[in-house]
Short mmCIF file of C-alpha atoms in Angstrom, two decimals:
data_model
loop_
_atom_site.label_atom_id
_atom_site.label_comp_id
_atom_site.label_asym_id
_atom_site.label_seq_id
_atom_site.Cartn_x
_atom_site.Cartn_y
_atom_site.Cartn_z
CA MET A 1 49.47 177.57 -80.08
CA MET A 2 45.89 177.85 -81.40
CA ALA A 3 45.56 179.96 -84.58
CA TRP A 4 44.39 183.38 -83.44
CA PRO A 5 41.29 183.52 -85.62
CA GLU A 6 40.11 180.31 -83.93
CA ALA A 7 40.64 181.94 -80.54
CA LEU A 8 38.47 184.85 -81.74
CA GLY A 9 35.86 182.35 -82.89
CA LEU A 10 35.87 180.76 -79.45
CA MET A 11 35.35 184.20 -77.84
CA ALA A 12 32.54 184.98 -80.29
CA GLY A 13 30.98 181.62 -79.60
CA ALA A 14 31.37 182.07 -75.84
CA LEU A 15 29.47 185.38 -76.07
CA THR A 16 26.62 184.26 -78.37
CA THR A 17 26.29 181.01 -76.39
CA THR A 18 26.43 182.33 -72.84
CA ALA A 19 24.04 185.09 -73.96
CA PHE A 20 21.31 182.44 -73.92
CA VAL A 21 21.88 181.58 -70.25
CA PRO A 22 20.40 184.85 -68.82
CA GLN A 23 17.64 184.58 -71.45
CA VAL A 24 16.70 181.02 -70.44
CA ALA A 25 16.85 182.08 -66.75
CA LYS A 26 14.49 185.02 -67.43
CA THR A 27 12.08 182.90 -69.50
CA TRP A 28 12.18 180.19 -66.81
CA ARG A 29 11.35 182.84 -64.13
CA THR A 30 8.65 184.66 -66.07
CA GLY A 31 7.32 181.65 -68.00
CA SER A 32 6.65 184.12 -70.81
CA ALA A 33 8.05 184.03 -74.35
CA GLU A 34 5.29 186.23 -75.75
CA ASP A 35 7.63 188.85 -77.19
CA PHE A 36 9.51 186.14 -79.12
CA SER A 37 8.45 185.45 -82.67
CA LEU A 38 7.65 181.75 -83.20
CA PRO A 39 9.02 181.72 -86.77
CA MET A 40 12.20 183.33 -85.45
CA LEU A 41 12.75 180.67 -82.80
CA ALA A 42 11.95 177.80 -85.18
CA MET A 43 14.28 179.13 -87.90
CA PHE A 44 16.97 179.97 -85.36
CA VAL A 45 16.97 176.48 -83.86
CA ALA A 46 17.11 174.90 -87.34
CA GLY A 47 19.95 177.24 -88.33
CA VAL A 48 21.93 176.50 -85.16
CA GLY A 49 21.56 172.80 -85.98
CA LEU A 50 23.07 173.35 -89.43
CA TRP A 51 25.85 175.53 -87.93
CA LEU A 52 26.68 172.58 -85.65
CA VAL A 53 27.08 170.23 -88.64
CA TYR A 54 29.04 172.95 -90.52
CA GLY A 55 31.42 173.43 -87.60
CA VAL A 56 32.10 169.69 -87.43
CA LEU A 57 32.67 169.52 -91.21
CA ILE A 58 35.16 172.41 -91.29
CA GLU A 59 36.71 171.18 -88.01
CA ALA A 60 36.16 174.56 -86.31
CA PRO A 61 35.68 173.82 -82.60
CA SER A 62 34.54 177.42 -82.01
CA VAL A 63 31.62 176.87 -84.36
CA TRP A 64 30.46 173.39 -83.29
CA LEU A 65 31.03 174.01 -79.57
CA ALA A 66 29.06 177.29 -79.58
CA ASN A 67 26.18 175.86 -81.55
CA GLY A 68 26.19 172.57 -79.69
CA ILE A 69 25.45 174.50 -76.49
CA THR A 70 23.22 177.22 -77.98
CA GLY A 71 20.99 174.60 -79.62
CA PRO A 72 19.39 173.14 -76.49
CA LEU A 73 19.05 176.59 -74.89
CA ALA A 74 17.27 177.96 -77.96
CA LEU A 75 15.19 174.79 -78.11
CA TYR A 76 13.97 175.51 -74.55
CA LEU A 77 12.79 178.98 -75.62
CA LEU A 78 10.99 177.41 -78.60
CA TRP A 79 9.38 174.88 -76.26
CA VAL A 80 8.08 177.60 -73.91
CA LYS A 81 6.80 179.59 -76.92
CA LEU A 82 4.98 176.53 -78.30
CA ARG A 83 3.47 175.70 -74.91
CA ARG A 84 2.60 179.20 -73.69
CA GLY A 85 2.22 181.15 -76.95
CA MET B 1 31.84 174.63 -107.50
CA MET B 2 31.60 175.88 -103.84
CA ALA B 3 32.89 173.39 -101.25
CA TRP B 4 29.79 171.70 -99.86
CA PRO B 5 30.46 172.54 -96.20
CA GLU B 6 30.49 176.21 -97.19
CA ALA B 7 27.11 175.75 -98.89
CA LEU B 8 25.82 174.26 -95.63
CA GLY B 9 27.25 177.25 -93.76
CA LEU B 10 25.42 179.58 -96.11
CA MET B 11 22.14 177.71 -95.46
CA ALA B 12 22.77 177.81 -91.70
CA GLY B 13 23.56 181.50 -91.92
CA ALA B 14 20.49 182.15 -94.06
CA LEU B 15 18.30 180.51 -91.39
CA THR B 16 19.81 182.16 -88.30
CA THR B 17 19.91 185.51 -90.13
CA THR B 18 16.46 185.55 -91.70
CA ALA B 19 15.12 184.32 -88.36
CA PHE B 20 15.65 187.87 -87.07
CA VAL B 21 13.42 189.40 -89.75
CA PRO B 22 10.08 188.11 -88.29
CA GLN B 23 11.43 188.95 -84.83
CA VAL B 24 12.26 192.56 -85.77
CA ALA B 25 8.84 192.83 -87.51
CA LYS B 26 7.05 191.60 -84.36
CA THR B 27 9.07 193.88 -82.05
CA TRP B 28 8.42 196.81 -84.42
CA ARG B 29 4.66 196.05 -84.32
CA THR B 30 4.37 195.45 -80.60
CA GLY B 31 7.06 197.89 -79.50
CA SER B 32 7.74 195.42 -76.70
CA ALA B 33 10.98 193.59 -75.95
CA GLU B 34 10.07 192.91 -72.33
CA ASP B 35 10.54 189.13 -72.57
CA PHE B 36 14.07 189.62 -73.88
CA SER B 37 16.90 189.60 -71.37
CA LEU B 38 19.04 192.75 -71.67
CA PRO B 39 22.29 190.89 -70.86
CA MET B 40 21.39 188.35 -73.55
CA LEU B 41 20.90 191.01 -76.22
CA ALA B 42 24.07 192.89 -75.25
CA MET B 43 26.21 189.73 -75.21
CA PHE B 44 24.62 188.44 -78.40
CA VAL B 45 25.30 191.67 -80.32
CA ALA B 46 28.92 191.69 -79.10
CA GLY B 47 29.33 188.03 -80.05
CA VAL B 48 27.86 188.56 -83.51
CA GLY B 49 30.36 191.38 -83.99
CA LEU B 50 33.24 189.03 -83.17
CA TRP B 51 31.77 186.31 -85.43
CA LEU B 52 31.81 188.90 -88.24
CA VAL B 53 35.53 189.54 -87.73
CA TYR B 54 36.18 185.79 -87.39
CA GLY B 55 34.36 185.07 -90.66
CA VAL B 56 36.45 187.67 -92.48
CA LEU B 57 39.69 186.27 -90.99
CA ILE B 58 38.98 182.65 -91.95
CA GLU B 59 37.55 183.84 -95.30
CA ALA B 60 34.21 182.06 -94.70
CA PRO B 61 31.54 184.08 -96.53
CA SER B 62 28.80 182.08 -94.77
CA VAL B 63 30.04 183.32 -91.41
CA TRP B 64 30.70 187.00 -92.21
CA LEU B 65 27.62 187.40 -94.42
CA ALA B 66 25.27 185.92 -91.80
CA ASN B 67 26.69 187.95 -88.96
CA GLY B 68 26.99 191.12 -91.02
CA ILE B 69 23.21 191.02 -91.50
CA THR B 70 22.23 189.61 -88.09
CA GLY B 71 24.24 192.32 -86.30
CA PRO B 72 22.06 195.34 -87.21
CA LEU B 73 18.85 193.33 -86.69
CA ALA B 74 19.96 192.23 -83.21
CA LEU B 75 21.15 195.77 -82.52
CA TYR B 76 17.59 197.00 -83.22
CA LEU B 77 16.19 194.59 -80.61
CA LEU B 78 18.81 195.82 -78.12
CA TRP B 79 17.82 199.42 -78.91
CA VAL B 80 14.12 198.74 -78.26
CA LYS B 81 15.02 196.91 -75.04
CA LEU B 82 17.17 199.82 -73.85
CA ARG B 83 14.48 202.37 -74.73
CA ARG B 84 11.38 200.49 -73.58
CA GLY B 85 12.75 198.13 -70.94
#
């Protein structure tokens, strides 16, 4: 049976990861990322990248899975921000 | 000496946490969170809360420190979204 903290990590990751799906859908629909701060998105994407490596290193699937999915979604928001301002 | 993965986790956490500072500053200035998706913010805040508990359970300072700071910052964005739409 999976250690219970890891199960909690998977739930946490599921929430913070799936949270980006309605955001990407809204940004896709509106084409606007104006209210996002560019430094925030750039730092966030870089941080998620490091979290991915960290999760692999400490062999915590909840960490690398969550960040492996959040990364591309956050990257899309950064892309819209860079293109549309 | 701190295990190097944990140092990487601290850097990742520093990035994804400090990323919210320019975002909160921008939202404070503009008073607008229109481009944010409400479900995203709600799920994200809940997920960060669980990450905080997870970090404490697995005794990973990088995880609980990052999420202990990100939580209130993300909560502020959720508050503006709820108040201003």
